[in-house]
Coordinates of C-alpha atoms in Angstrom, one line a residue:
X13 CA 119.7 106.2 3.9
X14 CA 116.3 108.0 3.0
X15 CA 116.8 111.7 4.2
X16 CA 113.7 114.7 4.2
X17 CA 115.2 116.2 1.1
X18 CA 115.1 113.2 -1.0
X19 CA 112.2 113.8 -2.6
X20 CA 113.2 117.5 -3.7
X21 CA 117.0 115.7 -5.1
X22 CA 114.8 113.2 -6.9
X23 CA 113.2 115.9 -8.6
X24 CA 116.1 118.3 -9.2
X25 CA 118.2 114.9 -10.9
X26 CA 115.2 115.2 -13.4
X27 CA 115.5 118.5 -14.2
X28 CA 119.2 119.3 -14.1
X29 CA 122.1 117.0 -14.2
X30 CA 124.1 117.5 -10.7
X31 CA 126.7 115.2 -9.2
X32 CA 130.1 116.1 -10.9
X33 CA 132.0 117.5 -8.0
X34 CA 133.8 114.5 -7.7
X35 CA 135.2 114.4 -10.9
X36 CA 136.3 118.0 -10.2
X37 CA 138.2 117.3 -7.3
X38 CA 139.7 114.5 -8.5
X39 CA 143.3 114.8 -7.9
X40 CA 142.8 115.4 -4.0
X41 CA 140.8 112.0 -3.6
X42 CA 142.5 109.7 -6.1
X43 CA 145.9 110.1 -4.6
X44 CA 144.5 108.9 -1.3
X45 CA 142.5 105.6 -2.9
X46 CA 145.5 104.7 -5.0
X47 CA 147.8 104.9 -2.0
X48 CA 144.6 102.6 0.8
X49 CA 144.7 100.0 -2.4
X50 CA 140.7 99.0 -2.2
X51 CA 139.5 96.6 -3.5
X52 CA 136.1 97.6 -2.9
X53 CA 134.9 101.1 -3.4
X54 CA 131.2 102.9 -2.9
X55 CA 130.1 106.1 -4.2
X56 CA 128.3 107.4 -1.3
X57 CA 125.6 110.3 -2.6
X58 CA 126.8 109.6 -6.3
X59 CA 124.6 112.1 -7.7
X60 CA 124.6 111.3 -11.8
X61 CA 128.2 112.4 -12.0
X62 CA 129.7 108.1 -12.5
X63 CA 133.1 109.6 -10.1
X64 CA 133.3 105.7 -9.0
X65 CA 133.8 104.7 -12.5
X66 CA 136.6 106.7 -13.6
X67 CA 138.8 107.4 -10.5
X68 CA 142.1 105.7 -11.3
X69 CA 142.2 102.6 -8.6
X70 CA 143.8 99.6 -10.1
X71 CA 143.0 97.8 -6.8
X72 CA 138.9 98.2 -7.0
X73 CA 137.5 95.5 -8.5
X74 CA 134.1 96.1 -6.9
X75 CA 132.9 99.4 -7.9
X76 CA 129.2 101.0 -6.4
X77 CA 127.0 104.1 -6.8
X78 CA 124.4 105.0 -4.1
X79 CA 122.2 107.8 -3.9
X80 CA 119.0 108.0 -2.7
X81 CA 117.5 110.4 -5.0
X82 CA 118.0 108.3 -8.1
X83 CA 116.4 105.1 -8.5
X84 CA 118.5 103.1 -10.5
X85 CA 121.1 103.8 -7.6
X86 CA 118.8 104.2 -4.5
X87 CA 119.6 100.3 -3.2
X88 CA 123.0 99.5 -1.5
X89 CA 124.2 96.6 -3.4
X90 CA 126.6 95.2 -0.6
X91 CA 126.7 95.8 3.3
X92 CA 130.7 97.2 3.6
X93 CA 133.2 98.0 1.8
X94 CA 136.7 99.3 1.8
X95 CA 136.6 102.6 1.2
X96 CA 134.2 105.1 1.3
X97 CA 133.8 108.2 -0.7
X98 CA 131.2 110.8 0.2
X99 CA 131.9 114.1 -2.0
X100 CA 129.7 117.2 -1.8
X101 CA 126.8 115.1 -0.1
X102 CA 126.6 116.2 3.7
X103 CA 125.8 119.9 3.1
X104 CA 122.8 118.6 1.8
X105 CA 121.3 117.2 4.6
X106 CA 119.1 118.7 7.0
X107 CA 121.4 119.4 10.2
X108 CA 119.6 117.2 12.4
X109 CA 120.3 114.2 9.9
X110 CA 124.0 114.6 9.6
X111 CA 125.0 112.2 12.3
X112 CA 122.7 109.7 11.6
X113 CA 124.1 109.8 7.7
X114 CA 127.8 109.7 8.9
X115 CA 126.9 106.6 11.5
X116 CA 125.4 105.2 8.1
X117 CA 128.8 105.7 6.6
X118 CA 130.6 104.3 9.5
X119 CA 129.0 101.2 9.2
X120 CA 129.8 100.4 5.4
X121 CA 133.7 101.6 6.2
X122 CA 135.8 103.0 8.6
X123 CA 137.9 104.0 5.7
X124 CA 136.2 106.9 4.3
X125 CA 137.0 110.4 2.4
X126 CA 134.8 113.3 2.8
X127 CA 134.7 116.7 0.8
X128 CA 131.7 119.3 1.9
X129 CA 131.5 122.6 0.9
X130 CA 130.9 125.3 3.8
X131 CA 129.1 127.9 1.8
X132 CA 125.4 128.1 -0.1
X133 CA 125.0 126.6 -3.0
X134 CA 123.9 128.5 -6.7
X135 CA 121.1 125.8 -7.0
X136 CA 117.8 126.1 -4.3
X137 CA 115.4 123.3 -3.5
X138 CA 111.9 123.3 -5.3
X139 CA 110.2 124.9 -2.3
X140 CA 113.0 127.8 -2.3
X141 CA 115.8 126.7 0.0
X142 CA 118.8 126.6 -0.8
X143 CA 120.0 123.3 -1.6
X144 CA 123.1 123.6 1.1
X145 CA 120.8 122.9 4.0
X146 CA 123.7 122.9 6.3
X147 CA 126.2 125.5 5.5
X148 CA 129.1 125.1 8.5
X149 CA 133.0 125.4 8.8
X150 CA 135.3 123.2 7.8
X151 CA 136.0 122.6 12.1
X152 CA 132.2 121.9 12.3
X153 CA 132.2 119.1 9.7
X154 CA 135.9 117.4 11.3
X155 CA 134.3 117.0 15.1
X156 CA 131.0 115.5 13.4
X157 CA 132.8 113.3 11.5
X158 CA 135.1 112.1 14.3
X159 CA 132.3 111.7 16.6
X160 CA 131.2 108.6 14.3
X161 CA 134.4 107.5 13.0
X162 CA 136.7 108.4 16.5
X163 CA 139.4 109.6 13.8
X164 CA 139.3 112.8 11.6
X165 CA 142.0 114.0 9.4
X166 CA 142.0 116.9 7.5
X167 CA 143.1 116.3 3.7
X168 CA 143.7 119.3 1.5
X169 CA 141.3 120.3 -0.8
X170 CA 142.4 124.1 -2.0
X171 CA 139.4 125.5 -2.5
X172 CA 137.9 127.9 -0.6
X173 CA 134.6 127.0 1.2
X174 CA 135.6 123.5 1.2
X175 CA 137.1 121.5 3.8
X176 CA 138.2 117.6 3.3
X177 CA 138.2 114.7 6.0
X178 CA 139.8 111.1 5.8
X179 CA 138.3 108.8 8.9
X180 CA 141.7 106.8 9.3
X181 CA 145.1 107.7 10.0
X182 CA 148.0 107.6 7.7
X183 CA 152.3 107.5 8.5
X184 CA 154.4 110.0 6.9
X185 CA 155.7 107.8 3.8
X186 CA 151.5 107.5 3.0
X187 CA 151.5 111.2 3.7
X188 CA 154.6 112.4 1.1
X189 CA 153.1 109.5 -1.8
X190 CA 150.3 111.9 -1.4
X191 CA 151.9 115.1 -1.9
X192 CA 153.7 113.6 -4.7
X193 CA 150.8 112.6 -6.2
X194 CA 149.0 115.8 -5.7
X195 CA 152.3 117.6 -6.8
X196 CA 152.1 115.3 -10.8
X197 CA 148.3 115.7 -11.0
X198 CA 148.4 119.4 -9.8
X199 CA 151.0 120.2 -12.6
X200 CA 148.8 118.7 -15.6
X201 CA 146.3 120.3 -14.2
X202 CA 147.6 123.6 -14.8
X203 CA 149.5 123.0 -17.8
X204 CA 146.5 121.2 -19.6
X205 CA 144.2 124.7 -18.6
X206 CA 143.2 126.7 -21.0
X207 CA 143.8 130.7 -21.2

């Protein structure tokens, strides 16, 4: 979905290379994709950062990148999928466009995972802004996202200024594989670190 800021991303993605948050919060998303088993996945506001193409998901044999600012990616290539992941893309948007983007969502999935940061960005648009155009709490962000999914879950993300959403709900078995998961990929995290 085209947004006003497009034009300004387009421009920033040839001047800087953004679109790696993904890959950075990696071990709080790919517990939950392993543990949903989809077999299709979309990349929703990729950025340049290729998150769909090395997230560990055995299941996903149908992988997809979209983002509107980059033109080899700017064209959904299939109408649903089932999962959704939508990683430092919302605070983006103008405030006015966030439900219309998240009703977008809804209609590719109702199985989606959300990360937005709540606080401004280091990078501002070319006219100045800065390029969180929507800098709200993590509460803000989980009654948005309910309002066009009905179902809002908040997944942790440890980070400050950054809150994380899942649009579906999951038992407690679902919910201690992902603590377990976290718990290995936290652990190498640490341990692979350097001083």
């Amino acid at each position: 979905m085209k947004t006003r800021n497009v034009a300004a991303y387009a421009q920033l993605h040839t001047e800087r290379t953004y679109g790696n948050t993904a890959v950075r919060m990696r071990r709080f998303i790919e517990p939950w994709v392993q543990i949903a088993a989809p077999s299709s996945i979309l990349d929703y506001g990729a950025g340049q950062g290729g998150f769909v193409d090395v997230i560990n998901a055995p299941s996903a044999t149908v992988r997809h990148s979209y983002d509107p600012a980059i033109p080899t990616l700017a064209t959904l290539p299939q109408n649903s999928y089932d999962y959704v992941l939508c990683i430092d893309v919302l605070e983006h948007l103008e405030p006015d466009e966030v439900g219309a983007v998240l009703a977008d969502v809804a209609k590719l999935s109702q199985n989606a995972l959300f990360i937005v940061t709540t606080a401004p960005a280091r990078a501002v648009l070319p006219d100045g802004r800065n390029a969180h155009t929507t800098v709200r709490p993590g509460r803000w962000w989980g009654e948005e996202i309910k309002k066009a999914f009905g179902h809002a879950a908040a997944v942790p993300v440890f980070r400050k200024n950054r809150s994380g959403f899942k649009t579906y709900a999951s038992n407690a078995p679902d919910w201690l594989r992902f603590w377990s998961k976290l718990a290995v990929a936290e652990l190498k995290q640490q341990t692979t670190r350097h001083p």
